[in-house]
mmCIF file of C-alpha atoms in Angstrom:
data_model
loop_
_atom_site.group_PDB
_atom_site.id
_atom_site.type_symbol
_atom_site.label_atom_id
_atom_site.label_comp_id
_atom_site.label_asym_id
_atom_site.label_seq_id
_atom_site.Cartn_x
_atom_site.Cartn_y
_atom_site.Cartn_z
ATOM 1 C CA UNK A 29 114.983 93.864 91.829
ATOM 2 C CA UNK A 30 113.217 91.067 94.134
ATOM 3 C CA UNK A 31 114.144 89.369 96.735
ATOM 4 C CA UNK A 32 113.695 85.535 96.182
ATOM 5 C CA UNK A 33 110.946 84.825 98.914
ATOM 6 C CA UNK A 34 113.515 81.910 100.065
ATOM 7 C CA UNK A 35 115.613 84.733 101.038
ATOM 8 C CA UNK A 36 118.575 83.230 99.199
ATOM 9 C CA UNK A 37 119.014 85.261 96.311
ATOM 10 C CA UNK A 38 117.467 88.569 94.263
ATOM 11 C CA UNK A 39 115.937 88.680 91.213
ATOM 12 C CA UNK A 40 116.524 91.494 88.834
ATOM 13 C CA UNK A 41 115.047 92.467 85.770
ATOM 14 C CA UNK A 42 118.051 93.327 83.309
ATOM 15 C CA UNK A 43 116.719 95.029 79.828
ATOM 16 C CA UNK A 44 118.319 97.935 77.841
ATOM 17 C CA UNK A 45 116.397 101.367 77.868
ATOM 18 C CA UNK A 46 116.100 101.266 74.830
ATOM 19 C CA UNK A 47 114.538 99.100 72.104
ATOM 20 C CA UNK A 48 117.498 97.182 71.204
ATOM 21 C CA UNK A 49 119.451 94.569 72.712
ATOM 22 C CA UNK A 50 119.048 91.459 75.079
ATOM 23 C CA UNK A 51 116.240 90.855 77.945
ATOM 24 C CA UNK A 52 117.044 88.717 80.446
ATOM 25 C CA UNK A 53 116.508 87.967 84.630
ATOM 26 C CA UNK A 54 119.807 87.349 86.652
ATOM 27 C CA UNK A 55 119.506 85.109 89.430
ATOM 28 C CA UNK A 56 122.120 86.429 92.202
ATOM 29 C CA UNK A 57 123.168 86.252 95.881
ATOM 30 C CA UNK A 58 124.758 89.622 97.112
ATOM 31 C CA UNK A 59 128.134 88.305 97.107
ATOM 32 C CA UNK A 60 128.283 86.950 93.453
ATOM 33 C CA UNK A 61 129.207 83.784 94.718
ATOM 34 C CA UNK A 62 126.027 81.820 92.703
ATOM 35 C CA UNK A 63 124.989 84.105 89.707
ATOM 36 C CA UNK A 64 122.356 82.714 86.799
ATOM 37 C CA UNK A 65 120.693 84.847 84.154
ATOM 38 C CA UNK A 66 117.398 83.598 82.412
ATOM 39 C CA UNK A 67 116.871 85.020 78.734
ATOM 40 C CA UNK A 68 113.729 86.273 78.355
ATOM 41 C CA UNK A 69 111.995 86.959 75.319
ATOM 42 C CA UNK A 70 110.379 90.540 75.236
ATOM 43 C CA UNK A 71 110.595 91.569 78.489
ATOM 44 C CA UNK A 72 108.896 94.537 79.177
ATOM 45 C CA UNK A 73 108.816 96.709 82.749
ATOM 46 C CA UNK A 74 108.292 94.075 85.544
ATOM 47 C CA UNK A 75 108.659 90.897 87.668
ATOM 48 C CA UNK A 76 107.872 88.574 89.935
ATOM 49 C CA UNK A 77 107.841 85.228 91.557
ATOM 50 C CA UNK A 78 105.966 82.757 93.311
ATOM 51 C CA UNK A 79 106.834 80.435 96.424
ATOM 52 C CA UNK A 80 107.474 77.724 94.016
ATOM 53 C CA UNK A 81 110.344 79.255 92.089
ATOM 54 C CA UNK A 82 107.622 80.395 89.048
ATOM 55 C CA UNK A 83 108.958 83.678 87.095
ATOM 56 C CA UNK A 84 106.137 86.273 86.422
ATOM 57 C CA UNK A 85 106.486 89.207 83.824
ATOM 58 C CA UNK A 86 104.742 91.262 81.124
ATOM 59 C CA UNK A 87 105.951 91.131 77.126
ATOM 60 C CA UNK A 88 106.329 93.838 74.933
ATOM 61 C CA UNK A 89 105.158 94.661 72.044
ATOM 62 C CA UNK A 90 101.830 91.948 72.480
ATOM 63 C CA UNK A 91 101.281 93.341 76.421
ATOM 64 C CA UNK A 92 100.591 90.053 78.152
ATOM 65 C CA UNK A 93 101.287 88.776 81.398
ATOM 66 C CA UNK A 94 103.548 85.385 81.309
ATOM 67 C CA UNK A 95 104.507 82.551 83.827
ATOM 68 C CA UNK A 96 107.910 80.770 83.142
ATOM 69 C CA UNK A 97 108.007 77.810 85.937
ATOM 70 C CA UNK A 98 111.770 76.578 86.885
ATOM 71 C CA UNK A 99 111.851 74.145 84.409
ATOM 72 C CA UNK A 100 111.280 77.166 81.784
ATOM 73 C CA UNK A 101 108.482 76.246 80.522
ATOM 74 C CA UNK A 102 106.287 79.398 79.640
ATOM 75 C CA UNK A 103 102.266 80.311 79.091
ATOM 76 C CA UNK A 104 100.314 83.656 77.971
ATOM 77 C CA UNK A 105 98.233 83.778 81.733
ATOM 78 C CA UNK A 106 96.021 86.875 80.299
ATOM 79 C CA UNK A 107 96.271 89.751 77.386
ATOM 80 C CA UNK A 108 95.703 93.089 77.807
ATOM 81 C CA UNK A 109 93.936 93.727 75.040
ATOM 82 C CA UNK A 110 91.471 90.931 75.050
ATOM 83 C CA UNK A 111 90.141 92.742 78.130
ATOM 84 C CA UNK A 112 90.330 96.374 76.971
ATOM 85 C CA UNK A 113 90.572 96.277 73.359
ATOM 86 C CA UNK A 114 93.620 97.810 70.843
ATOM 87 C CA UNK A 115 92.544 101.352 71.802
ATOM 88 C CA UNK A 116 94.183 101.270 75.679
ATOM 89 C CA UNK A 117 97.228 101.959 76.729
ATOM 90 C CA UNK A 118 98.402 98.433 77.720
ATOM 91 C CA UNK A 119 102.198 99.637 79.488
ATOM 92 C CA UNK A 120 102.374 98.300 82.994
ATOM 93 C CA UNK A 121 104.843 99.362 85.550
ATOM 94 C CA UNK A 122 103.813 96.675 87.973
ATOM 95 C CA UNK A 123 103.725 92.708 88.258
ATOM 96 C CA UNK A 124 103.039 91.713 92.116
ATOM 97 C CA UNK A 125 102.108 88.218 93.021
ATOM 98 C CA UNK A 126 99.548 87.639 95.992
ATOM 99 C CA UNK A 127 100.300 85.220 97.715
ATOM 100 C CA UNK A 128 97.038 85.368 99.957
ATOM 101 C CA UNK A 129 94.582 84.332 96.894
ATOM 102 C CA UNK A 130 97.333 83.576 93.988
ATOM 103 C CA UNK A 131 96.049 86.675 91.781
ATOM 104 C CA UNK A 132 98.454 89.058 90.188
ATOM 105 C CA UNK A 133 98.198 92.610 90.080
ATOM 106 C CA UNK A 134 99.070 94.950 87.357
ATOM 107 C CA UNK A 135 99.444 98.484 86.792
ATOM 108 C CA UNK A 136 98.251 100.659 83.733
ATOM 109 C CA UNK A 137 99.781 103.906 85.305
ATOM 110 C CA UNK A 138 98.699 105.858 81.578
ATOM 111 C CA UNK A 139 95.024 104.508 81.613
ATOM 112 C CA UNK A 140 95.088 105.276 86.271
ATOM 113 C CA UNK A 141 94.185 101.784 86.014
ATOM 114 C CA UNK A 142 94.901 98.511 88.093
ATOM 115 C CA UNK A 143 94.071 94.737 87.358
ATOM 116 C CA UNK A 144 94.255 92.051 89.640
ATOM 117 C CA UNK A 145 94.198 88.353 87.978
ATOM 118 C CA UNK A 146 93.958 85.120 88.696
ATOM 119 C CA UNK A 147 96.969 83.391 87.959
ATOM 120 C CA UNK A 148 95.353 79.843 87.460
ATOM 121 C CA UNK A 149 92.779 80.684 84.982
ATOM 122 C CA UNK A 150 93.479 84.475 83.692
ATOM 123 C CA UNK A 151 90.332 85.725 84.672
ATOM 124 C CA UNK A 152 90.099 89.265 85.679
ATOM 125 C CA UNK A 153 88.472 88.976 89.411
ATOM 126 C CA UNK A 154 89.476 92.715 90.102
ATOM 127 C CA UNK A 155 89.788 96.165 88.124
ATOM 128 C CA UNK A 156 90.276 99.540 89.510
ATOM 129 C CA UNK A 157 90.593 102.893 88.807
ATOM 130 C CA UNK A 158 89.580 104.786 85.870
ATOM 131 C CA UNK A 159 88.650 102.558 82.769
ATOM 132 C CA UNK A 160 84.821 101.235 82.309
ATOM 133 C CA UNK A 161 83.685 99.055 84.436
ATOM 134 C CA UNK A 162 86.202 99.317 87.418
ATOM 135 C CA UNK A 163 84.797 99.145 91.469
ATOM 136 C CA UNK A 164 83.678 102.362 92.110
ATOM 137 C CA UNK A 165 85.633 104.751 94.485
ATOM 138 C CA UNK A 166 84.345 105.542 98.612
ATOM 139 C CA UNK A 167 84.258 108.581 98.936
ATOM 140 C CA UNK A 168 83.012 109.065 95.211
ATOM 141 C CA UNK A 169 85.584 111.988 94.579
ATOM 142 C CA UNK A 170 88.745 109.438 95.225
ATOM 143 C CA UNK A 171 90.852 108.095 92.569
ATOM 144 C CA UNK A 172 94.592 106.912 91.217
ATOM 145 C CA UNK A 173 96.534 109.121 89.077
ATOM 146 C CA UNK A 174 99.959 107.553 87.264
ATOM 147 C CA UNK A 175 99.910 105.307 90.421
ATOM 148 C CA UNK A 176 102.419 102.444 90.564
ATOM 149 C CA UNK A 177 103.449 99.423 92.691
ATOM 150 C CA UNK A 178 99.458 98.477 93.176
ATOM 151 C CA UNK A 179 100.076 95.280 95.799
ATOM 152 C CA UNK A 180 97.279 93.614 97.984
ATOM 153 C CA UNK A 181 98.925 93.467 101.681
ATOM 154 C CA UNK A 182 98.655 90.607 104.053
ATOM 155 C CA UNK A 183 95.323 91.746 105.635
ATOM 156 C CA UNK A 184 93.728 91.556 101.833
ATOM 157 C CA UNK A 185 93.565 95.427 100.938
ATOM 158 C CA UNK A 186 94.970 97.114 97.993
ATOM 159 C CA UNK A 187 97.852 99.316 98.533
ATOM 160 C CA UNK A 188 99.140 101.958 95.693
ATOM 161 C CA UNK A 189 102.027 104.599 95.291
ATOM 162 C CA UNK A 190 99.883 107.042 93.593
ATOM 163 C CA UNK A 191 100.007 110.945 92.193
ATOM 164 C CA UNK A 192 97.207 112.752 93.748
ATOM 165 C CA UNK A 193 93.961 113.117 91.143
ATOM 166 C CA UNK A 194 94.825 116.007 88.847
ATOM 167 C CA UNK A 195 98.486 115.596 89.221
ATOM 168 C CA UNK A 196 99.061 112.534 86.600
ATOM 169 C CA UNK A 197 100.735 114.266 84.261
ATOM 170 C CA UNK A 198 102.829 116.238 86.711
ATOM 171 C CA UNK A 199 107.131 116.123 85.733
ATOM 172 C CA UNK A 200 108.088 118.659 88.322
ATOM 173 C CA UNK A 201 107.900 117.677 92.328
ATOM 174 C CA UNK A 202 104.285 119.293 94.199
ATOM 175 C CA UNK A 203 105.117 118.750 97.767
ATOM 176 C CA UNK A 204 101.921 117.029 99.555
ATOM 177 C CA UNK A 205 100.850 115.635 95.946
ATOM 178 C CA UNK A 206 101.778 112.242 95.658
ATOM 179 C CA UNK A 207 100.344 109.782 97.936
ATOM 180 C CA UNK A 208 100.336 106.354 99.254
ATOM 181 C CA UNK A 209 97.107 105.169 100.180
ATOM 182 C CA UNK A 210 95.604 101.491 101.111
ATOM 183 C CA UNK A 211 91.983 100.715 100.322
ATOM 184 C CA UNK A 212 89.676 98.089 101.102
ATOM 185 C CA UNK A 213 88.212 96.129 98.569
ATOM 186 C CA UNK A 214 84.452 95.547 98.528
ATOM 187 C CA UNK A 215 84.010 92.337 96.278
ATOM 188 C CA UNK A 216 80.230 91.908 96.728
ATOM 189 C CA UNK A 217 79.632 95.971 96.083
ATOM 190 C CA UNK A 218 82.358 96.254 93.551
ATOM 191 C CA UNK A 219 83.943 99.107 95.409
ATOM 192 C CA UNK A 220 87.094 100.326 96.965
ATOM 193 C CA UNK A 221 86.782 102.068 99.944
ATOM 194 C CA UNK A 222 89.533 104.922 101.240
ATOM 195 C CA UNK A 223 91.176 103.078 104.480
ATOM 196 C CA UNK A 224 94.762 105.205 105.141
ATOM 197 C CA UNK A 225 96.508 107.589 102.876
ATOM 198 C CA UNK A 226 99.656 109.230 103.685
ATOM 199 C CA UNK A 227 100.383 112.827 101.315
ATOM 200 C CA UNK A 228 102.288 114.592 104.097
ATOM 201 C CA UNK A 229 105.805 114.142 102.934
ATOM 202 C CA UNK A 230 107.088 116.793 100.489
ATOM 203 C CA UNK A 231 109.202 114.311 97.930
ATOM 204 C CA UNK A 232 107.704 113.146 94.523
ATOM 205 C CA UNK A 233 107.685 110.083 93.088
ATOM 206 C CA UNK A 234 107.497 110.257 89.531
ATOM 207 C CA UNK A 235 108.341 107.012 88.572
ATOM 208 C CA UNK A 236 109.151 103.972 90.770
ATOM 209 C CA UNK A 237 106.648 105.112 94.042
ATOM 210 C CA UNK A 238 106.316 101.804 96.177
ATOM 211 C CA UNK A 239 103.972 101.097 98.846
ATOM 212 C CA UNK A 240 103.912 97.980 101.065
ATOM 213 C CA UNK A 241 103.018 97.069 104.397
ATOM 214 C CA UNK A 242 105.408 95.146 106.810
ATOM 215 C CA UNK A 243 104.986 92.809 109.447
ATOM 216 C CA UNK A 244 104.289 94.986 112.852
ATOM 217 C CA UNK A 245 101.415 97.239 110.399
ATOM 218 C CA UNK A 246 103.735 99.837 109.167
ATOM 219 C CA UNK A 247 104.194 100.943 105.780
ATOM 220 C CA UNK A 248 107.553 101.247 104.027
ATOM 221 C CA UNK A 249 107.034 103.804 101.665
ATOM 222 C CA UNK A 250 109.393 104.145 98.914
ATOM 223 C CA UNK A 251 109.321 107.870 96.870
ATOM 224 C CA UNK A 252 111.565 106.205 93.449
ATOM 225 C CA UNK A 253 113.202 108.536 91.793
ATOM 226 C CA UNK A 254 112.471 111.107 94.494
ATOM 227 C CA UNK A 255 115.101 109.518 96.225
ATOM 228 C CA UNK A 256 113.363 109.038 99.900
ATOM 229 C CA UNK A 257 112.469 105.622 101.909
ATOM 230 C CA UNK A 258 110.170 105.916 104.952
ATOM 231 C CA UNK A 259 109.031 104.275 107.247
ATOM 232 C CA UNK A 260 105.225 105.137 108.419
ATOM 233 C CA UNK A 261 103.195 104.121 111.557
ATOM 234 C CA UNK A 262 99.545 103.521 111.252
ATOM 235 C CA UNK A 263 99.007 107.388 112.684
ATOM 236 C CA UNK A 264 101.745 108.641 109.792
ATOM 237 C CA UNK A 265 104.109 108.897 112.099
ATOM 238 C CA UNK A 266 108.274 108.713 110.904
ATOM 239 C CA UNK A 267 109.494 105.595 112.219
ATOM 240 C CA UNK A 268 112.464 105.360 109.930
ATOM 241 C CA UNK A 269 113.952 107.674 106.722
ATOM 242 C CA UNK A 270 116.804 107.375 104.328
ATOM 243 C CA UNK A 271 116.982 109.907 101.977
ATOM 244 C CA UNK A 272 119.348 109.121 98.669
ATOM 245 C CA UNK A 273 120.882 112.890 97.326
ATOM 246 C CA UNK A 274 122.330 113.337 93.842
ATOM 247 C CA UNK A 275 123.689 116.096 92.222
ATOM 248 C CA UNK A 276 121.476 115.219 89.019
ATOM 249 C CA UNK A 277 118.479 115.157 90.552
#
C-alpha cells in the first residue's frame, strides 16, 4: 500500500497469490467513503506514483517497468532483459519513484541487485550490487543480499532493507543479520560508499524489510514479516517501536 503523496487517499496493489485471477490498484480513502480500482494488466510485485497522479509498476511474465498516467494511458519505460539478457532473474520486489531526480528504483532481490532509471527516457543511470558492471562497493568487502525496498532519500543516498552478505538465502530469523544500511552514491567513481547501517535489532525480515528516512533524519525501519517497526536516530538509538505478534509466526 501507498499513500497518495496528496495525502488524500492510499494506493494498494490488489493481485491473487497465485497465478490466476484479476490484477488491479484500488484507489481508497480510509473511511471507504471514495473507493476506485484500476485494472491492471499483469501486475506483478510493486507500485508507485508520481506527484502528478502517474501509476508506476512492473509486469509479469515480460518483467518491465510501466507508467499508466491518469488518463490511463500506458508505456513500456525500460525491460529487464534488454539490460541483462534472458539468463537473469528479472523478479523485483521494489518500484520507488524519486522524486529528487525523477528516476525509479528497482529491486532484483534474487540477482542482490538494484537499478535506478530514468523515468523520461529508460536509461539505466544507476546499478548496484552484484551483477556485471554495477558501482563498486566502499569498503570493498560490502554488499546487498535478498535486499528490498532500495529508495534514494531526500539528501540523494541510497537506502536498502537488506540480509547481511552470506545470509541471502537464509528462511529462519539470525538475530543481528539483517540490516538497513544507507550509502552514498559516487556517480563520477561509480561507487557506493557505506554511510550508516543499523544490524543491532534481533528481528528478521525475510520478505517486506523497508528502509526510509523521515523528515527530522531518522530512519523508520520496517522488519516485514518479522513483524517490528522502529524508529532509529542517526546514533541507532530507539526513538519509537511497535512490534506486531502472531501466533503463526
Amino acid at each position: 500500500q501507498r499513500r497518495a503523496r496528496d495525502g488524500e487517499y492510499v494506493w494498494i496493489e490488489k493481485r491473487p497469490f497465485s497465478t490466476r485471477g484479476n490484477r488491479s490498484v484500488l484507489k481508497t480513502t480510509l473511511d471507504h467513503s471514495y473507493e476506485e480500482e484500476i485494472p491492471v494488466a499483469n501486475l506483478s510485485d510493486c507500485i508507485d506514483v508520481t506527484d502528478d497522479g502517474s501509476l508506476l509498476y512492473d509486469v509479469t511474465p515480460a518483467w518491465e517497468l510501466h507508467e499508466m498516467t491518469r488518463d490511463g494511458n500506458d508505456r513500456t519505460i525500460w525491460r529487464c532483459a534488454d539490460t541483462f539478457g534472458r539468463s537473469f532473474q528479472c523478479y523485483s520486489n521494489t518500484v520507488n519513484w524519486n522524486p529528487r531526480d525523477d528516476t525509479v528504483v528497482m529491486s532484483f532481490p534474487e540477482e542482490n541487485t538494484v537499478v535506478e532509471i530514468d523515468r523520461k527516457t529508460g536509461n539505466v543511470v544507476g546499478q548496484y550490487g552484484d551483477a556485471p558492471g554495477s558501482y563498486t562497493f566502499e569498503p570493498s568487502t560490502w554488499g546487498f543480499a535478498y535486499q528490498h525496498f532500495a529508495n534514494i532519500s531526500i539528501d540523494g543516498t541510497l537506502m536498502v532493507s537488506s540480509h547481511m552478505p552470506g545470509y541471502d538465502d537464509t528462511e529462519m530469523p539470525v538475530a543481528g543479520k539483517h540490516a538497513f544500511m544507507e550509502f552514498t552514491i559516487d556517480r563520477s567513481n561509480r561507487k557506493l560508499i557505506e554511510k550508516w547501517i543499523y544490524n543491532e535489532g534481533q528481528e528478521w525480515a525475510m520478505y517486506k524489510g523497508m528502509a526510509i528516512r523521515i523528515p527530522g533524519g531518522n530512519t523508520l525501519a520496517n522488519y516485514g514479516t518479522g513483524g517490528v517497526i522502529r524508529e532509529i536516530t542517526p546514533d541507532k538509538q530507539t526513538a519509537f517501536e511497535v512490534k506486531f505478534d502472531s501466533e503463526l509466526g
